[in-house]
Coordinates of C-alpha atoms and ligand atoms in Angstrom, one line a residue:
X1 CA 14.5 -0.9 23.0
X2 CA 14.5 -4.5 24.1
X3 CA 10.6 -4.6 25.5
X4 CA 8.1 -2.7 22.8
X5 CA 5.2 -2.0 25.2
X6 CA 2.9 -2.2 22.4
X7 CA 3.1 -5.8 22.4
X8 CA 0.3 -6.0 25.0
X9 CA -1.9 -4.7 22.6
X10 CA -1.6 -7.8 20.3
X11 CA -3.0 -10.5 21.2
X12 CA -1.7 -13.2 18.4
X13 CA 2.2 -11.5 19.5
X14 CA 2.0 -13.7 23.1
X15 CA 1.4 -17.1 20.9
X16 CA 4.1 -20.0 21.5
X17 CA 5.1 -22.5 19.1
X18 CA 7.2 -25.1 19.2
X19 CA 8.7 -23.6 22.4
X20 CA 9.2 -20.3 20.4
X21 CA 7.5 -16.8 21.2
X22 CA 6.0 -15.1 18.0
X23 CA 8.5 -13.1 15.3
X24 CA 6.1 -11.5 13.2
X25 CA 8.3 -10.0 10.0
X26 CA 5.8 -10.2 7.6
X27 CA 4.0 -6.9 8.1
X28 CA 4.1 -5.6 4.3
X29 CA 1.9 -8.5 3.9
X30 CA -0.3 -8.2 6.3
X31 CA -0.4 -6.8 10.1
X32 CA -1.4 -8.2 13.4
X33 CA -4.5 -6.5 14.9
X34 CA -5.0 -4.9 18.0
X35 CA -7.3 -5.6 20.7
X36 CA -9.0 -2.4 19.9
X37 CA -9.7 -3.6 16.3
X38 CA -10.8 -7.2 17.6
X39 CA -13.3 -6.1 20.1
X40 CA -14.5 -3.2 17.2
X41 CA -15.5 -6.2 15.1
X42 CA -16.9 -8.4 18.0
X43 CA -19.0 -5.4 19.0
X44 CA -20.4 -4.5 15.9
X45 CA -21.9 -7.9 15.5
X46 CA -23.1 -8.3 18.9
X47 CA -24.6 -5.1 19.9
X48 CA -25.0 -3.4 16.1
X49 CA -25.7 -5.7 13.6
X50 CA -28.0 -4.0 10.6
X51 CA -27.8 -3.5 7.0
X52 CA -26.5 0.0 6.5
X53 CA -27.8 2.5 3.9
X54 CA -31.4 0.5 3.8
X55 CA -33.0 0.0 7.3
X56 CA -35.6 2.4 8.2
X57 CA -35.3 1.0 12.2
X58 CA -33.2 2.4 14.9
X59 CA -30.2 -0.7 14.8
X60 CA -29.9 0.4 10.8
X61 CA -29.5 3.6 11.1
X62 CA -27.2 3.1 14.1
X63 CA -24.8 0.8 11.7
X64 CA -25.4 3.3 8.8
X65 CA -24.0 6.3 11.2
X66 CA -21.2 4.2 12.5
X67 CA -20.1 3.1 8.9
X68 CA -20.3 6.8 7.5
X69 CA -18.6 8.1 10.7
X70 CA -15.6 6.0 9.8
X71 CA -15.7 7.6 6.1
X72 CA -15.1 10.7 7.6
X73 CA -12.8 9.2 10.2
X74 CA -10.6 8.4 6.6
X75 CA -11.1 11.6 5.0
X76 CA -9.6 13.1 8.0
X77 CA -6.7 10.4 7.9
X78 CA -5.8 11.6 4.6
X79 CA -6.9 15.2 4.8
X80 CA -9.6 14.8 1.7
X81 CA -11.4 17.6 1.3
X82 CA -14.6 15.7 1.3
X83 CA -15.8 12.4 2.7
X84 CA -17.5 11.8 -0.7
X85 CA -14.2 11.1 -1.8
X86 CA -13.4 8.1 0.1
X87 CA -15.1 4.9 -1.5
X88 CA -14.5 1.5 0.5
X89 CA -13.2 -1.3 -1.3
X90 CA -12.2 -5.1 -0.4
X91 CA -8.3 -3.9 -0.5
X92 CA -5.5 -2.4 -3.0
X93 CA -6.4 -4.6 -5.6
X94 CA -10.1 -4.1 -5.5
X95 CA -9.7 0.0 -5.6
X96 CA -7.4 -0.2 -8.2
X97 CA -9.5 -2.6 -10.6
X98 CA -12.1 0.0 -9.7
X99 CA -10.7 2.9 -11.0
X100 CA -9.6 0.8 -14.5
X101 CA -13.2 0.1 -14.5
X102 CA -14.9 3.1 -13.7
X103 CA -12.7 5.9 -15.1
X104 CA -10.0 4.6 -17.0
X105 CA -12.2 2.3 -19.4
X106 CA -14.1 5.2 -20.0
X107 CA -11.4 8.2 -20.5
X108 CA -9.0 6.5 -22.1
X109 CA -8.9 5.8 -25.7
X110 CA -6.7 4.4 -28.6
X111 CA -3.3 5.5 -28.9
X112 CA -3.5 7.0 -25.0
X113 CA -1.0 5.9 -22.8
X114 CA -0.4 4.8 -19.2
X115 CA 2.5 5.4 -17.1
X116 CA 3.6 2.8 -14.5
X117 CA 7.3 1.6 -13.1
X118 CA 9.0 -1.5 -13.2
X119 CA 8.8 -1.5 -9.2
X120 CA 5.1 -2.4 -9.3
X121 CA 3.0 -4.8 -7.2
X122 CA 1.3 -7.2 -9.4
X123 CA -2.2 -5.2 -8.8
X124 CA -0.5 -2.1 -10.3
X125 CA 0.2 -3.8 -13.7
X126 CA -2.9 -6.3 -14.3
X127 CA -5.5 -4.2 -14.5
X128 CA -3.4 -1.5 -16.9
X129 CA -1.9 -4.4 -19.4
X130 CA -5.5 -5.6 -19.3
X131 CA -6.8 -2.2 -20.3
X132 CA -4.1 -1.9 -22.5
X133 CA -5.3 -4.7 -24.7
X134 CA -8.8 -4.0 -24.6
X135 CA -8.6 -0.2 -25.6
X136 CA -5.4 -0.2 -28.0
X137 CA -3.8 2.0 -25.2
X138 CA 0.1 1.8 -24.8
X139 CA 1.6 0.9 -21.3
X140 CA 4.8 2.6 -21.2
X141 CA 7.3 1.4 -17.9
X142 CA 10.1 3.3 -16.0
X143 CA 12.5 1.0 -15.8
X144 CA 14.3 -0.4 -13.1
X145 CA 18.1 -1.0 -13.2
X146 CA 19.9 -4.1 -11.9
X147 CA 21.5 -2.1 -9.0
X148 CA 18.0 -1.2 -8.0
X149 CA 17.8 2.3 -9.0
X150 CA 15.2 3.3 -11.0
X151 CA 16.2 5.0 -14.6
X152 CA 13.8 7.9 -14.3
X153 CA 16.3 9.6 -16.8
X154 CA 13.8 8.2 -19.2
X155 CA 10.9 9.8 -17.9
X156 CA 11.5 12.9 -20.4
X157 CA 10.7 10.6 -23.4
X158 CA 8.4 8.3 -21.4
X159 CA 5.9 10.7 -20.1
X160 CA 4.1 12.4 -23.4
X161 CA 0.9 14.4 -23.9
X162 CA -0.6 11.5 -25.0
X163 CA 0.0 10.0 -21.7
X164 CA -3.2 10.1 -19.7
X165 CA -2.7 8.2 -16.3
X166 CA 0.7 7.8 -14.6
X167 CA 0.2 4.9 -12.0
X168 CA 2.9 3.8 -9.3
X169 CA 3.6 3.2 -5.4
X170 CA 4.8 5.6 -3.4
X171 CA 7.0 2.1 -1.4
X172 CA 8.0 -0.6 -3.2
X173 CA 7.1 -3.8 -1.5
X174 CA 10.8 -5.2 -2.3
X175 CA 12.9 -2.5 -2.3
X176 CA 11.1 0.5 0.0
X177 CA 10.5 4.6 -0.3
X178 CA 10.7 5.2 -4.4
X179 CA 12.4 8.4 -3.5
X180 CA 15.4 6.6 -2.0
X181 CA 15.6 4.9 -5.5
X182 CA 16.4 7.4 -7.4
X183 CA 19.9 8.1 -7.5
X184 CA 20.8 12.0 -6.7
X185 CA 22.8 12.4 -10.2
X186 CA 19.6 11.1 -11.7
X187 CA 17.4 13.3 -9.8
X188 CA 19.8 16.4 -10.5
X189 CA 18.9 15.3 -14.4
X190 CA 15.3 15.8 -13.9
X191 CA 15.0 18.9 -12.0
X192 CA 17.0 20.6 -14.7
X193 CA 15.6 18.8 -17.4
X194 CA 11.9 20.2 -16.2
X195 CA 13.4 23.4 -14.0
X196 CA 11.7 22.2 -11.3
X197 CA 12.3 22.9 -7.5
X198 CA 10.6 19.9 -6.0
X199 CA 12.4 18.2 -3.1
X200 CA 11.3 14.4 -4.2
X201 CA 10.6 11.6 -7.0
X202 CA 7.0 11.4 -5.8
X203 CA 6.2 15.0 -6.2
X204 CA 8.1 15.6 -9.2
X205 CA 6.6 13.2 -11.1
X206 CA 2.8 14.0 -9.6
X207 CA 4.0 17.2 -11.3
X208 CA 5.2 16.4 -13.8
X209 CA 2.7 14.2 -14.6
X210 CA -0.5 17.1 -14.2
X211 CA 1.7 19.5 -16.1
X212 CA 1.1 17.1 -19.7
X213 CA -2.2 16.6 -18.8
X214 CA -2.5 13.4 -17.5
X215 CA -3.8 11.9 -13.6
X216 CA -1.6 10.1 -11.2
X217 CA -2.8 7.1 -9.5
X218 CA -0.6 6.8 -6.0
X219 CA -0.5 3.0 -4.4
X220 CA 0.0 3.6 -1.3
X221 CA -0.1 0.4 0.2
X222 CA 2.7 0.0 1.8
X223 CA 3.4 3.8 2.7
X224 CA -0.1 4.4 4.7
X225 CA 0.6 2.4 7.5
X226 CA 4.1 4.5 8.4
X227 CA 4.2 7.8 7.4
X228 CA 1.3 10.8 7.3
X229 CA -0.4 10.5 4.0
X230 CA -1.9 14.3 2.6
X231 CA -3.9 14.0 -0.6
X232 CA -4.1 17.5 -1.0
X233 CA -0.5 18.6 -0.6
X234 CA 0.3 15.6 -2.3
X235 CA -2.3 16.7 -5.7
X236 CA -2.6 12.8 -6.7
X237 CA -6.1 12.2 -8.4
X238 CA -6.9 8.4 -6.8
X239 CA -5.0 7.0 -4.2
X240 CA -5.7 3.3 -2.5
X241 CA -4.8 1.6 0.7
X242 CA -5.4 -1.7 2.6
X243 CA -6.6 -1.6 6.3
X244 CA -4.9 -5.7 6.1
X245 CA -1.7 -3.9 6.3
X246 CA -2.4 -1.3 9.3
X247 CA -3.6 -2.7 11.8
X248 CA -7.2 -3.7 10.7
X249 CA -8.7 -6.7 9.2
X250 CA -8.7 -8.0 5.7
X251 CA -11.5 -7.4 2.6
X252 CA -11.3 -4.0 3.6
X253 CA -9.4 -0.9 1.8
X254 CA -9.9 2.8 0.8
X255 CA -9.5 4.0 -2.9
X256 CA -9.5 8.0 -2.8
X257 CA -10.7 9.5 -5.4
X258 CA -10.5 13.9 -6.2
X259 CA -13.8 15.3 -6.2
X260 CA -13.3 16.9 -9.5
X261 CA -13.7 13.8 -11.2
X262 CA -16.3 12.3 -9.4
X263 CA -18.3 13.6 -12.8
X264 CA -16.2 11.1 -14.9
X265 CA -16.8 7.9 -12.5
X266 CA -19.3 5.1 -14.1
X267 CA -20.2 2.5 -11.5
X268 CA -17.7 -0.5 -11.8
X269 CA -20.4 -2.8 -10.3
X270 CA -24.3 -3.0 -10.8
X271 CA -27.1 -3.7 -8.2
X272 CA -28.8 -2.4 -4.8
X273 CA -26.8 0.5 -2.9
X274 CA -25.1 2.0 -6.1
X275 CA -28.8 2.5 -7.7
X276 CA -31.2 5.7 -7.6
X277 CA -34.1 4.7 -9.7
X278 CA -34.9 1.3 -11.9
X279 CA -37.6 0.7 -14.4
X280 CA -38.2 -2.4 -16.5
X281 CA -35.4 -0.5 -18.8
X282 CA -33.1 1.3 -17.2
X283 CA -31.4 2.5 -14.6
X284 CA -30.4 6.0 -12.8
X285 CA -26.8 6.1 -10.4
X286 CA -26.5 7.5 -6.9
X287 CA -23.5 10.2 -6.7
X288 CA -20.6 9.2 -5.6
X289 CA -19.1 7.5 -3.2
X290 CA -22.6 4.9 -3.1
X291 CA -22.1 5.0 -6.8
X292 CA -19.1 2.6 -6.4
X293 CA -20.5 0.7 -3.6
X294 CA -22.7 -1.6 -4.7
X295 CA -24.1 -4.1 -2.7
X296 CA -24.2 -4.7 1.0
X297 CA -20.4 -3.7 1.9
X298 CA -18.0 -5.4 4.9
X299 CA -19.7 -2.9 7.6
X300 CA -17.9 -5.2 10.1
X301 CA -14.4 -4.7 8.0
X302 CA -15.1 -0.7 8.2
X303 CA -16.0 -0.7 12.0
X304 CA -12.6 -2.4 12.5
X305 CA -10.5 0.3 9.9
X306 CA -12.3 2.7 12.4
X307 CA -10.7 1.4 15.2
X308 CA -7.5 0.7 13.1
X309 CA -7.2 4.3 12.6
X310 CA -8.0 5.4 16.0
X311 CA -5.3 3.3 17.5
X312 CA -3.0 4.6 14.8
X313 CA -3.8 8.1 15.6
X314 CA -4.1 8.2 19.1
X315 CA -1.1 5.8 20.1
X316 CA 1.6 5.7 16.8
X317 CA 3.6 9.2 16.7
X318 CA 4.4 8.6 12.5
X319 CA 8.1 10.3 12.9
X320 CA 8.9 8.2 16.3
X321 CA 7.4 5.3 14.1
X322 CA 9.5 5.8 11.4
X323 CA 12.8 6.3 13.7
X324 CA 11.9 3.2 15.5
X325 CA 11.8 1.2 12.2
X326 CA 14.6 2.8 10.6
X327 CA 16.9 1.8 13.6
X328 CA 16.0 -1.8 13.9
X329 CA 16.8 -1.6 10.1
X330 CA 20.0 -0.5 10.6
X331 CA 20.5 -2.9 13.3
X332 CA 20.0 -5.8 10.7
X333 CA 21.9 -4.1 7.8
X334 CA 24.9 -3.7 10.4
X335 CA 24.6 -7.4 11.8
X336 CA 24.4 -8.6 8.1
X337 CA 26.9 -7.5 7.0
X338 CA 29.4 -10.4 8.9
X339 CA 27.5 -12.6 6.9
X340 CA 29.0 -14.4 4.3
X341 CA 26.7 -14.5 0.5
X342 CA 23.6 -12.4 2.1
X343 CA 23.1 -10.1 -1.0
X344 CA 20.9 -7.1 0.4
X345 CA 18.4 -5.9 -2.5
X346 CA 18.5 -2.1 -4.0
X347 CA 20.8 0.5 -3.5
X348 CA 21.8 2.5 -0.5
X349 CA 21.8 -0.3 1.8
X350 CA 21.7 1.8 4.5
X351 CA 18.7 3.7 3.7
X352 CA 15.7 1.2 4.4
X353 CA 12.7 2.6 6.2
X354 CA 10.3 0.0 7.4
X355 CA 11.5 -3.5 5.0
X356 CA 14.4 -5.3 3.8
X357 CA 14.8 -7.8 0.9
X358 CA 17.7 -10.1 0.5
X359 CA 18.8 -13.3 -1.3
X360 CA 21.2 -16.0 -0.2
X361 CA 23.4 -17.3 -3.0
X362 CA 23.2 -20.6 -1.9
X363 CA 20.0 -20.7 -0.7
X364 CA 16.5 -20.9 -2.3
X365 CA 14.3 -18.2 -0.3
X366 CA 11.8 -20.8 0.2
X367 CA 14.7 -23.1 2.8
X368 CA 15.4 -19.8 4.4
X369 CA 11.7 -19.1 5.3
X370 CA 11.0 -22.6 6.3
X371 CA 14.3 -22.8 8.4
X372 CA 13.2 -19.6 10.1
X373 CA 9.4 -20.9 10.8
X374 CA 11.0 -24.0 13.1
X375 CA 11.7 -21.3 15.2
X376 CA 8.0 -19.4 14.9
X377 CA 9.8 -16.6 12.8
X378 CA 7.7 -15.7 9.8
X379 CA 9.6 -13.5 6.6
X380 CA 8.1 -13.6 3.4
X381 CA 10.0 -15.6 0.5
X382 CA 9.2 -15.4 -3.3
X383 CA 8.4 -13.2 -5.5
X384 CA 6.3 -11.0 -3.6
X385 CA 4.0 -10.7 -6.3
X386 CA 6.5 -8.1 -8.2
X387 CA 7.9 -10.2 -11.0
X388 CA 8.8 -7.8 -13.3
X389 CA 11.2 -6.4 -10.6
X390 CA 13.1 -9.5 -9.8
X391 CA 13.3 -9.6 -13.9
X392 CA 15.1 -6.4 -13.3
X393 CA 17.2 -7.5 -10.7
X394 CA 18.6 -10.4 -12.3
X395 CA 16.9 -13.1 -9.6
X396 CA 13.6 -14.7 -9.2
X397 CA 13.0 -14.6 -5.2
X398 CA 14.1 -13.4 -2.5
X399 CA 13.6 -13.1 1.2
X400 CA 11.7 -9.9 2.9
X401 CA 11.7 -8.4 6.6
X402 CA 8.8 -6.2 7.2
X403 CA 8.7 -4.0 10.2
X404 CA 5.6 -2.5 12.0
X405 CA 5.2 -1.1 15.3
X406 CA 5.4 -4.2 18.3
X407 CA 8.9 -5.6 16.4
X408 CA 12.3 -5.2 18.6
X409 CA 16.1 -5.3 18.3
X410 CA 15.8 -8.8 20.5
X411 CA 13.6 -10.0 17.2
X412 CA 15.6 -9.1 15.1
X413 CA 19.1 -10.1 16.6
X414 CA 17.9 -13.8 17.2
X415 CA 16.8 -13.5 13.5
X416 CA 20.6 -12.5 12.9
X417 CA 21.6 -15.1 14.5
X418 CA 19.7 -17.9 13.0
X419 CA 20.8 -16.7 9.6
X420 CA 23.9 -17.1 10.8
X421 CA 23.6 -20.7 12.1
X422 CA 22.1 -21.7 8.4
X423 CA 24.0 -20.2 6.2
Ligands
LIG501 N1 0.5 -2.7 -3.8 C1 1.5 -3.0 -3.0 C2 2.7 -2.1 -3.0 C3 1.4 -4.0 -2.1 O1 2.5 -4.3 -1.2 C4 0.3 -4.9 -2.0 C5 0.2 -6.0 -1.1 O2 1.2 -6.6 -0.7 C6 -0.8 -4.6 -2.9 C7 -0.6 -3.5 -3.8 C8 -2.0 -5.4 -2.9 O3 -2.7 -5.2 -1.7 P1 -4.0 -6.0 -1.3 O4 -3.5 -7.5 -1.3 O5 -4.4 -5.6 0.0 O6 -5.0 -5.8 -2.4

């Protein structure tokens, strides 16, 4: 696997600096794009260029079709049942604030509760604590233990009738799959605590969750871009994802949300596109998903997650994907291992899917990152905007290694090596 012929595809991958090809690890961030996505974009604005949903003339309605084709194009990705249920949002973040805002604000009263872990991205948290305060709701955590496992033995008490949303990523961005951290003792727990048969964390608890009345909220931000997402055999109520982080550009995400309760949806935002009729008093909404698109949207950005999805679909084989990444994981976790004071983050060090985080005793993850960039390597170093789960782990940075689908087993052995070198 030392040439990835996928690399031809990128563009940005062929850039030198410094003498130095290229080492994109950064990919839980954000992704390189595609020729396919770039010319998408270029197209768009210099053959199509309209304002969609408004434009009586042939160009607008040509946008407008292209832009709604795409909608479908995600329903499909996910298997929605409908594309009303796809609403396109600037990113994660954005859906997420959205459904606080247009559901949550709304449904949720005093004394109701919300369910989230301590593995959660800062956009998974902020909006809920903020809600939280506002509404005199309680925000209840699964917490996270210094090994990395996560206690769900508490989820019996946690997880209450009065709960009414249970919130959390399907992949951490520090420590990877949820399901491979939750210890099997601590799994054999819950499935006799609730007599359940499920195979995995994500299902039990989606479960779990709809059996005490309350919706799940899946961030699946970092699990999109490697591994065939079903809403329907999944059951989750909203789920978001960015098109940054698969292969398309940035300001651009998806926020599915079930069609049964598209009835409970207020519009998070106010003005043209999310509007039906307006007198000098009031106002009457579209039906969803224009309901929470208001204004004029990144048409460009959703021609691109088009061709994002396309590429994804028609070149990336998800299980060959996932072997691919899991190998070069191994390959690192292997080569690590001979070095002295590399701490590897979580348990099961041998069961990383698509990232790896890791601190160096002696080292502050910021030096490590910066070493690694003289030699046009790029790893993220920080907190990776997960505070709460470094609290948990004891530290207060560390380094991650995100894998996508042009990275190699050259990359990754010269990154080895370099670690090597500095430590
Ligand atoms: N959730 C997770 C798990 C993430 O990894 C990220 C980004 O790194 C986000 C949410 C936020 O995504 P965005 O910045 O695209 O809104």
């Amino acid at each position: 696997m030392i040439f990835n012929h996928r690399r031809n595809d990128f563009p940005s991958l062929s850039h030198k600096y410094n003498g130095h090809q290229l080492i994109y690890l950064d990919n839980a961030a954000t992704t390189q794009k595609p020729y396919a996505v770039i010319k998408a974009m270029n197209d768009f604005y210099v053959t199509s260029n309209a304002p969609i949903h408004r434009g009586i003339y042939r160009l607008a309605e040509e946008a407008t079709y292209s832009y709604e084709m795409v909608r479908q194009q995600t329903a499909n990705f996910i298997n929605a049942v409908s594309p009303s249920e796809i609403v396109f949002t600037h990113g994660v973040t954005h859906g997420i604030n959205i459904v606080a805002a247009s559901w949550a604000y709304h449904m949720l009263h005093e004394g109701d509760e919300i369910l989230i872990t301590q593995l959660e991205h800062h956009s998974n948290i902020l909006p809920w604590q903020d809600l939280a305060k506002k509404k005199g709701i309680l925000l209840k955590w699964i917490p996270l233990r210094k090994d990395g496992t996560l206690d769900v033995t508490t989820l019996p008490q946690l997880l209450t009738n009065r709960t009414k949303l249970v919130a959390f990523t399907m992949h951490s961005n520090v420590l990877g799959d949820i399901n491979s951290l939750v210890s099997h003792s601590d799994y054999q727990f819950l499935t006799k605590s609730y007599h359940s048969s499920q195979q995995d964390f994500i299902s039990l608890l989606i479960e779990q969750s709809h059996k005490k009345g309350a919706r799940v909220l899946l961030d699946a931000a970092q699990a999109a871009p490697h591994e065939k997402i079903d809403v329907q055999q999944l059951t989750c109520d909203f789920l978001v994802f960015s098109a940054h982080k698969m292969l398309g550009p940035t300001g651009c995400g998806i926020l599915y949300i079930k069609q049964e309760l598209h009835p409970h949806i207020k519009p998070a935002s106010l003005g043209g596109g999310m509007v039906y009729n307006v007198t000098q008093q009031e106002y009457s909404s579209r039906n969803m998903p224009s309901l929470l698109e208001a204004g004029t949207p990144h048409t460009a950005g959703v021609i691109g997650l088009g061709a994002a999805l396309t590429y994804l679909t028609e070149k990336i084989n998800f299980i060959e994907l996932q072997e691919q990444e899991t190998a070069l994981c191994n390959l690192f976790l292997m080569q690590a291992q001979s070095i002295p004071n590399i701490q590897i983050l979580g348990p099961n060090a041998f069961n990383k899917k698509h990232l790896i985080s890791f601190s160096i005793k002696t080292i502050h993850s910021h030096d490590v990152a910066a070493y690694l960039d003289n030699y046009n390597i790029c790893v993220r170093a920080g907190n990776h905007c997960a505070q709460p789960l470094h609290q948990a782990l004891e530290i207060t940075n560390s380094v991650r290694i995100s894998l996508y689908i042009y990275n190699t087993d050259r990359e990754l052995k010269k990154l080895i090596k370099l670690l090597s070198k500095l430590i």
